[in-house]
Amino acid sequence: MATFADIGVAAGINILFAVAFLVAFAFLRLQPFNDRVYFPKWYLKGLRSSPMHTGSFVSKFVNLDWRSYIKFLNWVPDALKMPEPELIDHAGLDSVVYLRIYLLGLKIFVPVALLAWTILVPVNWTNNTLAKAQATEKLDYSDIDKLSISNVPFGSQRFWTHIVMAYAFTFWTCYTLRKEYATVATMRLHFLATERRRPDQFTVLVRNVPPDLDESVSELVEHFFLVNHPDNYLTHQVVINANKLAKLVKEKKSKENWLDYYQIKYSRNQSKRPMTKTGFLGLCGDKVDAIDYQRAEVERLSIEIAEERERVRKDPKCIMPAAFVSFRTRWGAAVCAQTQQTRNPTLWLTEWASEPRDVYWDNLAIPYVSLTIRRLIAAVAFFFLTFFFMIPVTLVQSLANIEGIEKRAPFLKPIIEIPFIKSVIQGFLPGIALKLFLIVLPSILMMMSKFEGFLSISSLERRAASRYYIFNFFNVFLVSVIAGTAFQQLNTFLHQSANEIPKTIGVAIPMKATFFITYVMVDGWAGVAGEILRLKPLIFFHLKNFFLVKTEKDREEAMDPGSIGFNTGEPRIQLYFLLGLVYAVVTPVFLPFILVFFALAYVVFRHQIINVYNQEYESAAAFWPDVHGRIICALIFSQLVLMGLMSSKGAAQSTPLLIALPVLTIFFHRFCKGRYEPAFARYPLQEAMMKDTLERAREPNFNLKAYLQYAYVHPVFKNDDENDYEDDEVNGILDENVLVPTKRQSRKNTPAPSKVSGTSTPSLPENSEL
């Protein structure tokens, strides 16, 4: 059982790591050769040049200005200086609203922590229930548990204090959530109203186009919308399955890159031709001339690409029953996207098209009829993943409750009982072990989301985030509490009657706060501080820069800053909301640790969003209803936990009062859902008409069809500096079939093109901004 000393050791270790990470970052960010790692966003915007281009040889690598080291912590105020409107212009609304989740945590938990420590902690501390239980029932506890509800006597009138505080915390949380929901909804509507022209504002994705023996999919789509939307239909692009073609193009570019590398290597030393092996990653197989081999591979792939391109042009099986349909006005697109098109609700399904760089092209090739089966398979796989992951989580709990194990494995006692080792094992090891087990989970959940067939990167991340939160709820929280309680009170469970076990669990659940305290310190303190150090990107950049970088384009790819990672970051925040709300009344000592996380994470991620991350897409904060809903779920669960604890502590007469809390919370959620969620699900026709009218007045001669015609076309069929085809070939393919392939590669840009789709939103002429 973790004591104050154990928590102190864990806090000391994590604070030491956090301070070390922050100091190392403050030093490394000043060095010129690390500039592209810690300020990549400014390079992508073209507003920063490398300090290694000027100065003496030494100054190109090491900052020799001693005055800069005196102000090595100035990154903190710099991260807080940029006002929110400027930050939206700089990084987008998604990034700014993501930061507001951390601010929401501070808004909720600062008053809750002050109130809990002022009222609940003294009420819990001034009892001796646990001391008596230890003497009579051999119940294990620590001094930390004296601050929890477990120390209040059975049936005590003091429980009324906890009930009143539960009401106060619920009302404050709901009040803060409503204000934040209203603020974010207003920010979203304002962002959409002032946003410059983008193709997705005029475009709808149509799926499940019914087959017709007399017409092609392209003809069928055109006729349908000319008949049913005659005044608004403008153009369309049919979707095709060109995944294989895109894969070949990607492979060819890789071979060309290696060919350039070997040619440059040979030009520097012509006394010896570079050699390579033909097997996996060049590690096995026959040894051959590297330049000749890569040139032959490029020629082979060029032939395959030409054959596949011809097949895509002529094979009707490549055409999918879906299309991107563009309209003359935003109003027309809004009407189409938000209405049912035919009597049969399963045909001609319309939804807003994601912006081009947000489209996940691979999944456009998935037949609509298979989506339900795919999602069923993914749900079953997720169930088994969650179930089998209980095993490592249970093993982690065995580390957190050593006393219960010592009685069954006494040979470990001499080692475990060494004070420092015991403190490290109980106060630090469980948190880091659980963190390590969760490393691969986000990648698995993202693969499941892709398998389910979601059509945009933003929806993939939201789906993965939802699953991650569910996983955290069951495995990180519930299993940790249940398994930890079983290990912790193992001796008590074995020597008491069955009807006494629920009461013991009711007493012991609040004691699990010590484990979550260690987890928050590892993940929320040291983990967040490690985020700003960017140790992995730092190492990878220098390795790539030394071994692989040959051109400026290669250097840009080597310094890839990535994006926030909503699918991993938001569920982690939600776990802290869950823990904070559950333990606010039960074990208030937990709250300060949560506050440190929210404050530190806000500063760190604000700095990262300003200087590092380059968001792949812009969804205009479409994820906020999910954030709100999960906090509501955490609040309701905390109320149910309190009801269960009160029943086990002899305060069953309070149950009618506590039942009102989840009922009121559900009604509050329904109110917010009806009042604010439409702003995130639909586009107001009034707003669309106003924006269309204003735009027509400013640009009466703007050629919208030319702007939209190829907006959703893959770069394989586009003419740019990376394309493999000539203008006439590309235009011939597009004009003949009006096809949209389903995959493309990334090209660095700002706003960042998607790593999956690679498409950047087409630039807007300066005089067309609204």
Tab-separated table of N, CA and C in Angstrom, residues 659-716:
chain	number	residue	atom	x	y	z
A	659	ILE	N	-29.923	9.957	-6.407
A	659	ILE	CA	-30.510	9.543	-7.683
A	659	ILE	C	-30.862	10.754	-8.530
A	660	ALA	N	-31.200	11.847	-7.891
A	660	ALA	CA	-31.561	13.053	-8.638
A	660	ALA	C	-30.385	13.592	-9.443
A	661	LEU	N	-29.158	13.353	-8.985
A	661	LEU	CA	-27.995	13.913	-9.674
A	661	LEU	C	-27.829	13.378	-11.100
A	662	PRO	N	-27.779	12.057	-11.303
A	662	PRO	CA	-27.658	11.589	-12.699
A	662	PRO	C	-28.856	11.966	-13.561
A	663	VAL	N	-30.047	12.019	-12.961
A	663	VAL	CA	-31.228	12.418	-13.726
A	663	VAL	C	-31.084	13.861	-14.210
A	664	LEU	N	-30.682	14.745	-13.298
A	664	LEU	CA	-30.490	16.143	-13.677
A	664	LEU	C	-29.368	16.290	-14.697
A	665	THR	N	-28.316	15.493	-14.543
A	665	THR	CA	-27.188	15.577	-15.475
A	665	THR	C	-27.598	15.125	-16.870
A	666	ILE	N	-28.416	14.073	-16.958
A	666	ILE	CA	-28.895	13.597	-18.261
A	666	ILE	C	-29.770	14.653	-18.930
A	667	PHE	N	-30.634	15.298	-18.158
A	667	PHE	CA	-31.470	16.364	-18.719
A	667	PHE	C	-30.610	17.539	-19.191
A	668	PHE	N	-29.569	17.846	-18.420
A	668	PHE	CA	-28.653	18.909	-18.833
A	668	PHE	C	-27.975	18.553	-20.149
A	669	HIS	N	-27.558	17.292	-20.289
A	669	HIS	CA	-26.909	16.867	-21.525
A	669	HIS	C	-27.876	16.951	-22.710
A	670	ARG	N	-29.119	16.566	-22.503
A	670	ARG	CA	-30.105	16.652	-23.579
A	670	ARG	C	-30.347	18.107	-23.970
A	671	PHE	N	-30.336	19.003	-22.992
A	671	PHE	CA	-30.493	20.426	-23.293
A	671	PHE	C	-29.332	20.924	-24.162
A	672	CYS	N	-28.104	20.608	-23.755
A	672	CYS	CA	-26.933	21.040	-24.522
A	672	CYS	C	-26.925	20.419	-25.918
A	673	LYS	N	-27.333	19.167	-25.990
A	673	LYS	CA	-27.357	18.474	-27.289
A	673	LYS	C	-28.333	19.160	-28.239
A	674	GLY	N	-29.495	19.530	-27.728
A	674	GLY	CA	-30.480	20.190	-28.579
A	674	GLY	C	-30.136	21.632	-28.897
A	675	ARG	N	-29.480	22.308	-27.935
A	675	ARG	CA	-29.195	23.732	-28.119
A	675	ARG	C	-27.940	23.997	-28.939
A	676	TYR	N	-26.887	23.231	-28.724
A	676	TYR	CA	-25.596	23.570	-29.319
A	676	TYR	C	-25.090	22.574	-30.373
A	677	GLU	N	-25.476	21.300	-30.269
A	677	GLU	CA	-24.902	20.316	-31.187
A	677	GLU	C	-25.257	20.552	-32.654
A	678	PRO	N	-26.451	21.106	-32.987
A	678	PRO	CA	-26.718	21.368	-34.411
A	678	PRO	C	-25.654	22.227	-35.084
A	679	ALA	N	-25.000	23.096	-34.335
A	679	ALA	CA	-23.949	23.923	-34.920
A	679	ALA	C	-22.770	23.084	-35.387
A	680	PHE	N	-22.628	21.861	-34.852
A	680	PHE	CA	-21.521	20.985	-35.218
A	680	PHE	C	-21.935	19.910	-36.226
A	681	ALA	N	-23.232	19.779	-36.457
A	681	ALA	CA	-23.725	18.727	-37.346
A	681	ALA	C	-24.269	19.267	-38.658
A	682	ARG	N	-24.771	20.509	-38.647
A	682	ARG	CA	-25.392	21.067	-39.836
A	682	ARG	C	-24.877	22.489	-40.074
A	683	TYR	N	-25.042	22.924	-41.317
A	683	TYR	CA	-24.627	24.274	-41.687
A	683	TYR	C	-25.881	25.116	-41.905
A	684	PRO	N	-26.070	26.189	-41.148
A	684	PRO	CA	-27.308	26.977	-41.265
A	684	PRO	C	-27.480	27.546	-42.676
A	685	LEU	N	-28.651	27.375	-43.228
A	685	LEU	CA	-28.929	27.885	-44.573
A	685	LEU	C	-28.819	29.408	-44.618
A	686	GLN	N	-29.201	30.063	-43.523
A	686	GLN	CA	-29.107	31.520	-43.480
A	686	GLN	C	-27.653	31.975	-43.628
A	687	GLU	N	-26.754	31.280	-42.904
A	687	GLU	CA	-25.333	31.617	-42.991
A	687	GLU	C	-24.804	31.355	-44.404
A	688	ALA	N	-25.222	30.221	-44.994
A	688	ALA	CA	-24.770	29.886	-46.344
A	688	ALA	C	-25.225	30.939	-47.358
A	689	MET	N	-26.493	31.365	-47.248
A	689	MET	CA	-27.012	32.369	-48.180
A	689	MET	C	-26.296	33.706	-48.009
A	690	MET	N	-26.048	34.112	-46.775
A	690	MET	CA	-25.338	35.378	-46.537
A	690	MET	C	-23.935	35.344	-47.136
A	691	LYS	N	-23.236	34.232	-46.936
A	691	LYS	CA	-21.871	34.128	-47.450
A	691	LYS	C	-21.871	34.089	-48.981
A	692	ASP	N	-22.831	33.380	-49.573
A	692	ASP	CA	-22.937	33.344	-51.040
A	692	ASP	C	-23.231	34.724	-51.604
A	693	THR	N	-24.159	35.427	-50.991
A	693	THR	CA	-24.539	36.759	-51.474
A	693	THR	C	-23.363	37.720	-51.408
A	694	LEU	N	-22.666	37.696	-50.280
A	694	LEU	CA	-21.514	38.583	-50.118
A	694	LEU	C	-20.408	38.253	-51.120
A	695	GLU	N	-20.203	36.982	-51.363
A	695	GLU	CA	-19.144	36.575	-52.290
A	695	GLU	C	-19.489	36.956	-53.723
A	696	ARG	N	-20.746	36.798	-54.105
A	696	ARG	CA	-21.156	37.184	-55.467
A	696	ARG	C	-20.991	38.685	-55.671
A	697	ALA	N	-21.263	39.466	-54.630
A	697	ALA	CA	-21.113	40.917	-54.749
A	697	ALA	C	-19.646	41.314	-54.887
A	698	ARG	N	-18.761	40.599	-54.221
A	698	ARG	CA	-17.340	40.936	-54.265
A	698	ARG	C	-16.666	40.398	-55.528
A	699	GLU	N	-17.072	39.211	-55.961
A	699	GLU	CA	-16.428	38.574	-57.113
A	699	GLU	C	-17.479	38.053	-58.087
A	700	PRO	N	-18.136	38.929	-58.815
A	700	PRO	CA	-19.216	38.475	-59.714
A	700	PRO	C	-18.723	37.605	-60.867
A	701	ASN	N	-17.433	37.680	-61.210
A	701	ASN	CA	-16.917	36.951	-62.365
A	701	ASN	C	-16.022	35.776	-61.982
A	702	PHE	N	-16.074	35.367	-60.736
A	702	PHE	CA	-15.198	34.279	-60.314
A	702	PHE	C	-15.633	32.968	-60.972
A	703	ASN	N	-14.658	32.230	-61.522
A	703	ASN	CA	-14.933	30.969	-62.223
A	703	ASN	C	-14.942	29.830	-61.203
A	704	LEU	N	-16.090	29.561	-60.623
A	704	LEU	CA	-16.184	28.558	-59.580
A	704	LEU	C	-15.995	27.143	-60.120
A	705	LYS	N	-16.471	26.902	-61.341
A	705	LYS	CA	-16.346	25.557	-61.907
A	705	LYS	C	-14.885	25.172	-62.107
A	706	ALA	N	-14.078	26.098	-62.569
A	706	ALA	CA	-12.656	25.811	-62.740
A	706	ALA	C	-11.991	25.572	-61.392
A	707	TYR	N	-12.464	26.285	-60.375
A	707	TYR	CA	-11.902	26.137	-59.027
A	707	TYR	C	-12.233	24.769	-58.440
A	708	LEU	N	-13.426	24.245	-58.751
A	708	LEU	CA	-13.887	23.009	-58.130
A	708	LEU	C	-13.670	21.763	-58.977
A	709	GLN	N	-13.421	21.930	-60.271
A	709	GLN	CA	-13.487	20.800	-61.194
A	709	GLN	C	-12.553	19.658	-60.809
A	710	TYR	N	-11.334	19.986	-60.423
A	710	TYR	CA	-10.356	18.948	-60.101
A	710	TYR	C	-9.917	19.027	-58.634
A	711	ALA	N	-10.773	19.594	-57.779
A	711	ALA	CA	-10.392	19.805	-56.382
A	711	ALA	C	-10.141	18.501	-55.651
A	712	TYR	N	-10.870	17.449	-56.011
A	712	TYR	CA	-10.753	16.184	-55.295
A	712	TYR	C	-10.031	15.116	-56.126
A	713	VAL	N	-9.172	15.560	-57.034
A	713	VAL	CA	-8.448	14.629	-57.889
A	713	VAL	C	-7.095	14.312	-57.281
A	714	HIS	N	-6.748	13.056	-57.365
A	714	HIS	CA	-5.475	12.563	-56.841
A	714	HIS	C	-4.307	13.156	-57.629
A	715	PRO	N	-3.143	13.391	-57.007
A	715	PRO	CA	-2.013	13.976	-57.751
A	715	PRO	C	-1.475	13.062	-58.841
A	716	VAL	N	-1.814	11.787	-58.812
A	716	VAL	CA	-1.437	10.911	-59.912
A	716	VAL	C	-2.011	11.450	-61.221
